[in-house]
Amino acid sequence: MSGAATGNWGAAPGRVGPPGARAPGRPPAGVAPAGDGGYARLWSADPAGWAAAGSAWRGISGLVDRRAAELDRAAGALRAGWTGAAASAAGGRIGSLRSDLAALAPAVIEADQVLSELAGRLRRAKAGLTEAVALADAGGVRIDRRGRASADPARARPGAPEPPVRQVAAAVTAALALAETADREAAGRLDELTAAARVGWVAPPPPWRPAPSTAPATVRSWWAGLTPAQRRWLVAREPQLVGRLDGVPATARDQANRLLIDRRREVLLAERRRLLGRWPHGPVETVGLARVGAALSGLDALTARLAGGGQPRAYLLGLDPGGEGRAIVALGDPDRADRVLTYVPGMTAGLADATGELGRAGRVQARCAALDPTVATAAVLWLDYDAPDFLHEAVLPGQARDAGPALHRFQEGLRATHDGPPARQTVLGHSYGSLVVGTAARDHGLAADALAFVGSPGVGVDRADGLRLPAGEVWASTASNDAIRLAPPPDELPRRVVRGLSPLTAVLTGHDDHELWFGHDPADPGFGGRTFPSGRYGHTGYWEQENPALDGMARIVLGR
């Protein structure tokens, strides 16, 4: 492994280079890529090639896993048929090789993280350069082949506005600075990783580990006090601890949780074997097998997304196969983003449909990129609670209340681990997820700059000022044909049943005021927050490309 060469963004250097990289991109017509300045190099940069290099490194982890499994089988066979001093020595050697492989696995994931992050930052830098050229073209400014801006005398007209030379120059400078910084930081991280590989990933284990309930700021201080070698030791040997700790950086949690995927799958397979072994099958076994099968399918789909090399890169921040299954997945590194969205889904959400819910977060992120490609936005699916499966569960606030401490701690962790100036953090809740967000904000407070609710049955308070954020940063939207509008307040339901309506009809009959099941409708101006429009796409259509609600969510995340 060799570090990235500063200023050589167009072709990946050394052995980290992307195999078969595409031809470098070209600048717009009229912009010559001659000379050796950063301007020309940025135009020729190939972000997709760097991302492909990251994927190639990530692919090595599969080979590492296979070799580790072979060593495990060899060790088992050795213990079964060979004893004595020589056998002990051979077993010790196999164990040493197995430890080396265990340490290598997070290292190749780390190389992928570095190169994928470089690709994303170069992509934003090129977008900034494109915007600068567009501004120059519209304003009568020429940019020479070294990126210097000046008024174009050929386009001067009497009485015309002064060309925006300073604005163009500033935009070019900002784009080049972003690329230079990205390249320098990637080079440093790869060089440090190379140095660690040379000494064999050896480190004394840290003397103390925080409990999962430890305050994220304390966890962050503990992690910062460890040496890089100790951090890698923990990721490789105690991934179950590192992967769940709020306050540990996203890169380390991603490495740890990826190492645990096969173990999580084995938990589900063991449960399926247990249920299959019980005969005859009754309703409990039938339901259990269906749940496990759905969770396995969801885990396979999520694993495919993690391994597939799609952009933006996915970071696995949490994974639990218990119950309906839980997952926390970020698209983009939230610790290095300018804007961070945390999306909390609602009823029936679980591991089975985690990739579908992640797709909703991804659509908001993609719309943010379309509105401003120079801003780094990360989108997090936070599915770390037991969502209601049935209507009789969804009419109770208990599961939302139980989720509050974990969501509070996660948001605090995002604040604690962020690099550079604080990101703008937005928490978005859909359906029952909006009650989770509102309850957490009400009872514990959320480290967030904005809250947004879509398709909400109420958020646990009757006024926006009960959420501990400025009312101007509390947003909501509910489609006019969203059935959630029909949910009456709890005290109205018994009266309807007494009048002879069935429970389901009583819930769906509707009502005339803005009181919903869990409080005043946050999409009503009387709630005291702000609203944004939605088209008639029902309860699940807020993420449709044509729905203005998608634009609204993206603008809230961006702070526009």
Coordinates of C-alpha atoms in Angstrom, one line a residue:
M1 CA 0.0 0.0 0.0
S2 CA 1.3 3.4 -0.8
G3 CA 0.0 6.8 0.1
A4 CA -1.7 9.2 -2.2
A5 CA 0.6 11.6 -3.9
T6 CA -0.4 15.2 -3.2
G7 CA -1.6 17.0 -6.2
N8 CA -2.0 13.8 -8.3
W9 CA -5.8 13.5 -8.2
G10 CA -6.4 12.4 -11.8
A11 CA -4.6 9.1 -11.6
A12 CA -4.5 7.0 -8.5
P13 CA -0.8 6.5 -7.6
G14 CA 1.2 3.5 -6.5
R15 CA -0.6 0.3 -5.7
V16 CA -3.8 2.1 -4.5
G17 CA -4.6 3.1 -8.0
P18 CA -7.9 2.0 -9.5
P19 CA -7.5 -1.0 -11.9
G20 CA -8.5 0.1 -15.4
A21 CA -9.4 3.6 -14.5
R22 CA -11.5 5.6 -17.0
A23 CA -9.9 8.3 -19.0
P24 CA -9.7 11.6 -17.0
G25 CA -12.6 14.0 -17.3
R26 CA -12.2 17.1 -19.5
P27 CA -12.9 20.7 -18.6
P28 CA -15.7 22.6 -20.4
A29 CA -15.1 23.9 -23.9
G30 CA -12.7 26.9 -23.9
V31 CA -10.9 25.8 -20.7
A32 CA -7.5 24.3 -21.6
P33 CA -6.1 21.7 -19.2
A34 CA -2.5 22.6 -20.0
G35 CA 0.1 23.4 -17.4
D36 CA 0.8 21.7 -14.1
G37 CA -1.4 23.9 -11.9
G38 CA -4.1 22.6 -9.5
Y39 CA -6.8 23.9 -11.8
A40 CA -5.8 21.6 -14.7
R41 CA -5.3 18.7 -12.3
L42 CA -8.7 19.1 -10.8
W43 CA -10.4 19.1 -14.2
S44 CA -8.6 15.8 -15.0
A45 CA -9.4 14.2 -11.6
D46 CA -11.3 11.0 -11.7
P47 CA -13.4 10.5 -8.6
A48 CA -15.0 7.4 -10.0
G49 CA -11.6 5.8 -10.3
W50 CA -10.7 6.5 -6.7
A51 CA -14.1 5.1 -5.6
A52 CA -13.3 2.0 -7.7
A53 CA -9.9 1.7 -6.0
G54 CA -11.7 1.7 -2.6
S55 CA -14.1 -1.0 -3.8
A56 CA -11.1 -3.1 -4.8
W57 CA -9.6 -2.8 -1.4
R58 CA -13.0 -3.6 0.2
G59 CA -13.2 -6.7 -1.9
I60 CA -10.1 -8.1 -0.3
S61 CA -12.0 -8.5 2.9
G62 CA -13.8 -11.5 1.4
L63 CA -10.6 -13.2 0.7
V64 CA -9.4 -12.5 4.2
D65 CA -12.5 -14.1 5.6
R66 CA -12.1 -17.2 3.5
R67 CA -8.4 -17.6 4.5
A68 CA -9.4 -17.1 8.2
A69 CA -12.1 -19.8 7.8
E70 CA -9.5 -22.2 6.3
L71 CA -7.2 -21.6 9.2
D72 CA -10.0 -22.3 11.6
R73 CA -10.7 -25.6 9.9
A74 CA -7.0 -26.5 9.9
A75 CA -6.7 -25.7 13.6
G76 CA -9.7 -27.9 14.4
A77 CA -8.3 -30.8 12.4
L78 CA -5.0 -30.4 14.1
R79 CA -6.5 -30.5 17.6
A80 CA -8.4 -33.7 16.7
G81 CA -5.5 -35.7 15.4
W82 CA -2.2 -34.5 16.8
T83 CA -0.9 -34.0 20.3
G84 CA 2.4 -33.1 21.9
A85 CA 4.9 -30.3 21.9
A86 CA 5.1 -30.1 18.1
A87 CA 1.3 -30.0 17.8
S88 CA 1.2 -27.2 20.4
A89 CA 3.8 -25.2 18.4
A90 CA 1.9 -25.7 15.2
G91 CA -1.3 -24.7 16.8
G92 CA 0.3 -21.6 18.2
R93 CA 1.6 -20.7 14.7
I94 CA -1.9 -21.1 13.2
G95 CA -3.3 -19.0 16.0
S96 CA -0.8 -16.2 15.2
L97 CA -1.6 -16.3 11.5
R98 CA -5.3 -16.1 12.4
S99 CA -4.7 -13.1 14.6
D100 CA -2.8 -11.4 11.7
L101 CA -5.7 -12.0 9.4
A102 CA -8.2 -10.6 12.0
A103 CA -6.1 -7.4 12.2
L104 CA -5.9 -7.1 8.4
A105 CA -9.7 -7.2 7.8
P106 CA -10.4 -3.8 9.3
A107 CA -7.3 -2.3 7.6
V108 CA -8.6 -3.1 4.1
I109 CA -12.0 -1.6 5.1
E110 CA -10.2 1.5 6.3
A111 CA -8.4 1.8 3.0
D112 CA -11.7 1.7 1.2
Q113 CA -13.1 4.4 3.6
V114 CA -10.1 6.7 2.8
L115 CA -10.4 6.3 -0.9
S116 CA -14.2 6.6 -1.0
E117 CA -14.0 9.8 1.1
L118 CA -11.4 11.2 -1.3
A119 CA -13.6 10.4 -4.3
G120 CA -16.6 12.2 -2.7
R121 CA -14.6 15.3 -1.8
L122 CA -13.0 15.5 -5.3
R123 CA -16.5 15.2 -6.8
R124 CA -17.7 18.2 -4.7
A125 CA -14.6 20.1 -5.7
K126 CA -15.2 19.5 -9.4
A127 CA -18.8 20.5 -8.9
G128 CA -17.6 23.8 -7.4
L129 CA -15.3 24.3 -10.3
T130 CA -18.2 23.7 -12.7
E131 CA -20.3 26.3 -10.9
A132 CA -17.4 28.8 -11.1
V133 CA -17.1 28.3 -14.9
A134 CA -20.8 28.7 -15.3
L135 CA -20.7 32.0 -13.3
A136 CA -17.7 33.1 -15.4
D137 CA -19.5 32.3 -18.7
A138 CA -22.6 34.2 -17.6
G139 CA -20.8 37.2 -16.3
G140 CA -18.2 37.9 -19.0
V141 CA -15.2 36.5 -17.1
R142 CA -12.4 34.5 -18.6
I143 CA -10.4 31.8 -16.7
D144 CA -7.0 31.0 -17.9
R145 CA -5.4 27.6 -17.9
R146 CA -4.0 28.1 -14.4
G147 CA -7.4 29.1 -13.0
R148 CA -6.8 32.9 -12.9
A149 CA -9.9 34.9 -13.4
S150 CA -10.1 38.3 -15.3
A151 CA -12.6 40.3 -17.2
D152 CA -12.9 39.1 -20.8
P153 CA -12.3 42.2 -23.0
A154 CA -14.0 40.5 -26.0
R155 CA -17.3 40.5 -24.1
A156 CA -17.1 44.1 -22.7
R157 CA -20.1 46.2 -23.5
P158 CA -20.7 49.9 -22.6
G159 CA -23.0 50.2 -19.6
A160 CA -22.9 46.4 -18.8
P161 CA -22.6 45.4 -15.1
E162 CA -19.0 44.9 -13.8
P163 CA -17.9 41.3 -14.4
P164 CA -18.0 39.1 -11.2
V165 CA -14.2 38.5 -11.3
R166 CA -13.8 38.3 -7.5
Q167 CA -16.7 35.9 -7.1
V168 CA -15.3 33.6 -9.8
A169 CA -11.8 33.8 -8.4
A170 CA -13.1 32.9 -4.9
A171 CA -15.1 30.0 -6.2
V172 CA -12.1 28.6 -8.1
T173 CA -9.9 29.0 -5.0
A174 CA -12.5 27.3 -2.8
A175 CA -12.7 24.3 -5.2
L176 CA -8.9 24.0 -5.4
A177 CA -8.5 24.3 -1.6
L178 CA -11.1 21.5 -1.1
A179 CA -9.2 19.2 -3.5
E180 CA -5.8 20.0 -2.0
T181 CA -7.1 19.4 1.5
A182 CA -8.8 16.1 0.5
D183 CA -5.6 14.8 -1.2
R184 CA -3.3 15.8 1.7
E185 CA -5.6 14.2 4.3
A186 CA -6.0 11.0 2.3
A187 CA -2.2 10.8 1.8
G188 CA -1.7 11.2 5.5
R189 CA -4.2 8.6 6.5
L190 CA -2.8 6.0 4.0
D191 CA 0.7 6.7 5.1
E192 CA -0.3 6.1 8.7
L193 CA -2.1 2.9 7.7
T194 CA 1.0 1.8 5.8
A195 CA 3.2 2.4 8.8
A196 CA 0.9 0.4 11.0
A197 CA 1.1 -2.5 8.6
R198 CA 4.8 -2.6 8.8
V199 CA 4.9 -3.1 12.5
G200 CA 2.3 -5.9 12.3
W201 CA -0.7 -4.3 14.0
V202 CA 0.7 -5.0 17.5
A203 CA -0.5 -3.0 20.4
P204 CA -1.2 -3.4 24.1
P205 CA -4.9 -3.6 24.8
P206 CA -6.4 -0.5 26.5
P207 CA -6.8 -0.8 30.3
W208 CA -10.4 0.4 30.4
R209 CA -13.5 0.2 28.2
P210 CA -16.6 2.4 28.5
A211 CA -20.1 0.8 29.0
P212 CA -22.7 1.2 26.2
S213 CA -24.6 3.7 28.4
T214 CA -21.5 6.0 28.8
A215 CA -22.1 9.6 27.7
P216 CA -20.9 10.0 24.1
A217 CA -18.6 12.9 25.0
T218 CA -16.8 10.7 27.5
V219 CA -16.5 7.9 24.9
R220 CA -15.1 10.4 22.5
S221 CA -12.5 11.5 25.0
W222 CA -11.6 7.9 25.7
W223 CA -11.2 7.1 22.1
A224 CA -9.1 10.2 21.3
G225 CA -6.8 9.2 24.2
L226 CA -6.0 5.8 22.6
T227 CA -3.1 5.3 20.2
P228 CA -4.0 4.4 16.6
A229 CA -2.6 0.9 17.3
Q230 CA -4.9 0.5 20.3
R231 CA -7.9 1.6 18.3
R232 CA -7.2 -0.9 15.6
W233 CA -6.7 -3.6 18.2
L234 CA -10.1 -2.9 19.7
V235 CA -11.8 -2.9 16.2
A236 CA -10.2 -6.2 15.3
R237 CA -10.6 -8.0 18.6
E238 CA -13.6 -6.4 20.3
P239 CA -15.8 -5.3 17.4
Q240 CA -19.0 -5.9 19.4
L241 CA -18.0 -3.2 21.8
V242 CA -16.7 -0.7 19.3
G243 CA -19.6 -1.1 16.9
R244 CA -22.3 0.0 19.3
L245 CA -20.6 2.8 21.2
D246 CA -22.0 6.3 20.5
G247 CA -19.0 8.6 20.7
V248 CA -16.8 6.3 18.6
P249 CA -16.1 7.8 15.1
A250 CA -18.3 6.4 12.2
T251 CA -15.3 4.9 10.4
A252 CA -14.3 2.7 13.4
R253 CA -17.9 1.7 14.0
D254 CA -18.3 0.8 10.3
Q255 CA -15.2 -1.4 10.4
A256 CA -16.3 -3.1 13.6
N257 CA -19.9 -3.8 12.4
R258 CA -18.8 -5.1 9.0
L259 CA -16.7 -7.6 10.9
L260 CA -19.8 -8.8 12.8
I261 CA -22.1 -9.3 9.8
D262 CA -21.4 -13.1 9.5
R263 CA -21.9 -13.5 13.3
R264 CA -25.2 -11.7 13.1
R265 CA -26.3 -13.9 10.2
E266 CA -25.3 -17.0 12.2
V267 CA -27.6 -15.9 15.0
L268 CA -30.5 -15.8 12.6
L269 CA -29.5 -19.2 11.0
A270 CA -29.3 -20.7 14.5
E271 CA -32.7 -19.4 15.3
R272 CA -34.1 -20.9 12.1
R273 CA -32.6 -24.3 12.9
R274 CA -34.1 -24.2 16.4
L275 CA -37.5 -23.4 15.1
L276 CA -37.3 -26.0 12.3
G277 CA -36.3 -28.6 15.0
R278 CA -39.5 -28.1 16.9
W279 CA -42.2 -30.4 15.6
P280 CA -45.1 -30.2 15.0
H281 CA -45.1 -26.6 14.0
G282 CA -47.6 -24.4 15.6
P283 CA -48.5 -20.7 15.1
V284 CA -45.5 -19.6 17.2
E285 CA -43.0 -21.6 15.0
T286 CA -44.7 -20.5 11.8
V287 CA -44.6 -16.8 12.7
G288 CA -41.1 -17.2 14.0
L289 CA -39.8 -18.8 10.8
A290 CA -41.5 -16.1 8.7
R291 CA -39.8 -13.4 10.8
V292 CA -36.4 -15.0 10.6
G293 CA -36.7 -15.5 6.9
A294 CA -37.6 -11.9 6.4
A295 CA -34.7 -10.7 8.6
L296 CA -32.3 -13.0 6.7
S297 CA -33.5 -11.6 3.3
G298 CA -33.2 -8.0 4.7
L299 CA -29.7 -8.7 6.0
D300 CA -28.7 -10.2 2.6
A301 CA -30.0 -7.1 0.8
L302 CA -28.2 -4.8 3.3
T303 CA -25.0 -6.8 2.9
A304 CA -25.2 -6.4 -0.9
R305 CA -25.5 -2.7 -0.5
L306 CA -22.5 -2.5 1.8
A307 CA -20.4 -4.7 -0.5
G308 CA -21.6 -3.3 -3.8
G309 CA -19.5 -0.2 -3.9
G310 CA -22.4 2.2 -4.6
Q311 CA -22.0 5.9 -4.1
P312 CA -22.2 7.4 -1.6
R313 CA -20.4 4.9 0.5
A314 CA -22.5 3.2 3.2
Y315 CA -21.3 3.1 6.8
L316 CA -22.7 0.4 9.0
L317 CA -23.1 2.1 12.5
G318 CA -25.2 -0.6 14.1
L319 CA -26.7 -4.0 13.5
D320 CA -28.8 -6.3 15.8
P321 CA -30.6 -9.4 14.5
G322 CA -32.8 -9.6 17.6
G323 CA -36.6 -9.2 17.4
E324 CA -37.5 -7.7 14.0
G325 CA -33.9 -6.6 13.6
R326 CA -32.3 -3.2 13.9
A327 CA -29.8 -1.3 11.8
I328 CA -28.1 2.1 11.7
V329 CA -26.7 2.9 8.3
A330 CA -25.2 6.2 7.1
L331 CA -24.8 7.2 3.4
G332 CA -21.6 9.2 3.5
D333 CA -19.5 9.8 6.6
P334 CA -21.5 11.9 9.1
D335 CA -18.3 12.9 10.9
R336 CA -17.1 14.8 7.9
A337 CA -20.3 16.1 6.4
D338 CA -21.6 19.7 6.4
R339 CA -25.2 18.5 6.7
V340 CA -26.4 15.4 8.5
L341 CA -29.9 13.9 8.3
T342 CA -31.1 11.3 10.7
Y343 CA -34.2 9.5 9.5
V344 CA -36.4 7.6 11.9
P345 CA -39.0 5.3 10.1
G346 CA -42.3 4.2 11.6
M347 CA -44.6 1.3 12.0
T348 CA -43.5 -2.2 10.8
A349 CA -39.9 -1.0 10.1
G350 CA -37.3 -3.7 10.7
L351 CA -34.3 -5.4 9.3
A352 CA -36.4 -7.0 6.6
D353 CA -37.0 -3.6 4.8
A354 CA -33.9 -1.7 6.0
T355 CA -32.6 -1.2 2.5
G356 CA -36.0 0.3 1.4
E357 CA -36.0 2.7 4.3
L358 CA -32.3 3.5 3.6
G359 CA -33.5 4.4 0.0
R360 CA -35.8 7.0 1.4
A361 CA -33.0 8.7 3.3
G362 CA -30.9 8.4 0.2
R363 CA -33.5 10.2 -1.9
V364 CA -33.4 13.2 0.4
Q365 CA -29.6 13.1 0.3
A366 CA -29.6 13.0 -3.6
R367 CA -32.0 15.9 -3.7
C368 CA -29.7 17.9 -1.4
A369 CA -26.8 17.1 -3.8
A370 CA -28.9 18.2 -6.8
L371 CA -29.8 21.5 -5.0
D372 CA -26.2 22.2 -3.9
P373 CA -23.5 19.7 -5.2
T374 CA -20.8 21.5 -3.3
V375 CA -22.2 20.7 0.2
A376 CA -21.4 17.4 1.8
T377 CA -24.6 15.8 3.1
A378 CA -24.7 12.5 5.0
A379 CA -28.0 10.7 5.5
V380 CA -28.5 8.2 8.4
L381 CA -31.2 5.6 8.7
W382 CA -31.7 5.2 12.4
L383 CA -33.7 2.0 12.9
D384 CA -32.5 1.2 16.5
Y385 CA -35.8 0.8 18.2
D386 CA -38.6 -1.8 18.3
A387 CA -41.2 -0.3 15.9
P388 CA -44.8 -1.3 16.2
D389 CA -45.9 -4.2 14.0
F390 CA -49.6 -3.9 14.4
L391 CA -52.2 -1.1 14.8
H392 CA -53.0 -2.1 18.4
E393 CA -49.3 -1.4 19.2
A394 CA -49.1 1.8 17.2
V395 CA -51.9 3.4 19.2
L396 CA -49.7 3.3 22.3
P397 CA -46.7 5.6 23.0
G398 CA -44.7 3.1 24.9
Q399 CA -42.3 2.0 22.1
A400 CA -41.6 5.6 21.2
R401 CA -40.9 6.4 24.8
D402 CA -38.5 3.4 25.1
A403 CA -36.7 4.6 22.0
G404 CA -36.0 8.1 23.3
P405 CA -32.8 7.5 25.3
A406 CA -31.1 5.7 22.4
L407 CA -32.0 8.4 19.9
H408 CA -30.8 11.1 22.3
R409 CA -27.5 9.3 22.8
F410 CA -27.0 8.7 19.1
Q411 CA -27.5 12.4 18.2
E412 CA -25.1 13.4 21.0
G413 CA -22.6 11.0 19.6
L414 CA -22.9 12.6 16.1
R415 CA -22.1 16.0 17.7
A416 CA -19.2 14.5 19.7
T417 CA -17.4 12.7 16.8
H418 CA -17.8 15.4 14.1
D419 CA -14.6 16.7 12.6
G420 CA -14.3 20.5 12.0
P421 CA -17.1 23.0 12.3
P422 CA -20.4 21.6 13.6
A423 CA -22.6 20.2 11.0
R424 CA -26.2 21.2 10.6
Q425 CA -28.1 18.2 12.0
T426 CA -31.7 17.5 11.1
V427 CA -33.9 14.6 12.5
L428 CA -36.7 13.5 10.4
G429 CA -39.5 11.2 11.6
H430 CA -42.2 9.5 9.5
S431 CA -45.5 8.2 10.8
Y432 CA -44.8 6.5 14.2
G433 CA -41.2 7.6 13.8
S434 CA -42.3 11.2 14.2
L435 CA -43.6 10.3 17.6
V436 CA -40.3 8.7 18.4
V437 CA -38.5 11.9 17.4
G438 CA -41.0 14.2 19.3
T439 CA -40.9 12.1 22.4
A440 CA -37.1 12.0 22.5
A441 CA -36.9 15.8 21.9
R442 CA -39.5 16.4 24.6
D443 CA -38.2 14.1 27.3
H444 CA -34.4 14.2 26.7
G445 CA -33.6 16.9 24.2
L446 CA -32.0 16.2 20.8
A447 CA -28.7 17.4 19.5
A448 CA -30.3 18.8 16.3
D449 CA -30.7 22.1 14.5
A450 CA -34.0 21.2 12.9
L451 CA -36.8 18.6 13.3
A452 CA -39.1 17.5 10.5
F453 CA -42.2 15.4 10.6
V454 CA -44.1 13.8 7.7
G455 CA -47.3 11.8 7.9
S456 CA -47.4 12.3 11.6
P457 CA -50.1 11.0 14.0
G458 CA -48.9 13.6 16.5
V459 CA -45.5 14.1 18.2
G460 CA -46.3 13.9 21.9
V461 CA -46.7 17.7 22.4
D462 CA -49.4 20.2 21.4
R463 CA -47.0 23.1 20.6
A464 CA -43.7 23.3 18.8
D465 CA -42.1 25.0 21.7
G466 CA -42.5 21.8 23.7
L467 CA -39.7 20.2 21.6
R468 CA -36.8 22.3 23.0
L469 CA -35.9 23.8 19.6
P470 CA -36.8 27.2 18.1
A471 CA -40.2 27.0 16.6
G472 CA -38.8 28.2 13.3
E473 CA -36.8 25.0 13.0
V474 CA -39.7 22.6 13.6
W475 CA -41.2 21.5 10.3
A476 CA -44.1 19.3 9.2
S477 CA -46.0 18.1 6.2
T478 CA -49.0 15.8 5.8
A479 CA -50.5 15.0 2.4
S480 CA -54.2 15.9 2.0
N481 CA -55.0 12.3 1.2
D482 CA -52.8 10.8 4.0
A483 CA -55.0 8.5 6.1
I484 CA -53.1 9.5 9.2
R485 CA -55.3 12.7 9.2
L486 CA -58.3 10.5 10.0
A487 CA -56.9 9.2 13.3
P488 CA -59.0 10.8 16.1
P489 CA -57.7 11.7 19.6
P490 CA -57.9 8.8 22.1
D491 CA -60.8 10.1 24.0
E492 CA -63.0 10.2 20.9
L493 CA -62.4 6.5 20.0
P494 CA -64.4 5.0 22.9
R495 CA -67.4 7.2 22.1
R496 CA -67.4 6.1 18.5
V497 CA -67.3 2.4 19.5
V498 CA -70.2 3.0 22.0
R499 CA -72.2 4.5 19.1
G500 CA -71.9 1.1 17.3
L501 CA -68.8 1.5 15.0
S502 CA -66.3 -1.3 14.7
P503 CA -62.8 -0.4 16.2
L504 CA -61.2 -0.1 12.7
T505 CA -64.1 2.1 11.4
A506 CA -63.9 4.1 14.5
V507 CA -60.2 4.8 13.9
L508 CA -60.6 5.7 10.2
T509 CA -63.8 7.7 10.3
G510 CA -62.0 11.0 10.5
H511 CA -62.8 14.2 12.4
D512 CA -63.0 18.0 11.9
D513 CA -60.4 19.5 14.1
H514 CA -56.6 19.2 14.2
E515 CA -56.3 16.9 17.2
L516 CA -54.6 13.7 16.3
W517 CA -53.9 10.5 18.3
F518 CA -50.7 11.7 19.9
G519 CA -51.4 15.5 20.1
H520 CA -52.1 18.5 17.9
D521 CA -51.3 18.0 14.2
P522 CA -47.8 19.4 13.7
A523 CA -48.7 20.2 10.1
D524 CA -51.4 22.6 11.3
P525 CA -50.3 26.2 11.6
G526 CA -51.8 26.2 15.1
F527 CA -49.1 23.9 16.3
G528 CA -46.7 26.9 16.1
G529 CA -44.0 25.4 13.8
R530 CA -43.5 25.7 10.1
T531 CA -45.0 23.7 7.3
F532 CA -43.9 22.6 3.8
P533 CA -46.2 21.3 1.0
S534 CA -46.8 17.8 -0.1
G535 CA -48.6 16.4 -3.2
R536 CA -51.4 13.9 -3.0
Y537 CA -49.2 10.8 -2.7
G538 CA -50.7 9.2 0.4
H539 CA -49.0 8.1 3.6
T540 CA -45.9 6.6 2.0
G541 CA -45.3 8.9 -1.0
Y542 CA -43.4 11.8 0.6
W543 CA -40.2 10.5 -1.1
E544 CA -41.6 10.4 -4.7
Q545 CA -39.4 12.3 -7.1
E546 CA -42.3 14.5 -8.2
N547 CA -43.6 15.3 -4.7
P548 CA -42.7 18.8 -3.5
A549 CA -42.3 17.3 -0.1
L550 CA -39.0 15.8 -1.2
D551 CA -37.7 19.2 -2.1
G552 CA -39.0 20.5 1.2
M553 CA -37.1 17.9 3.2
A554 CA -33.9 18.6 1.3
R555 CA -34.1 22.3 1.8
I556 CA -34.7 21.8 5.6
V557 CA -31.5 19.6 5.7
L558 CA -29.5 22.2 3.8
G559 CA -30.9 25.1 5.9
R560 CA -32.4 26.9 2.9

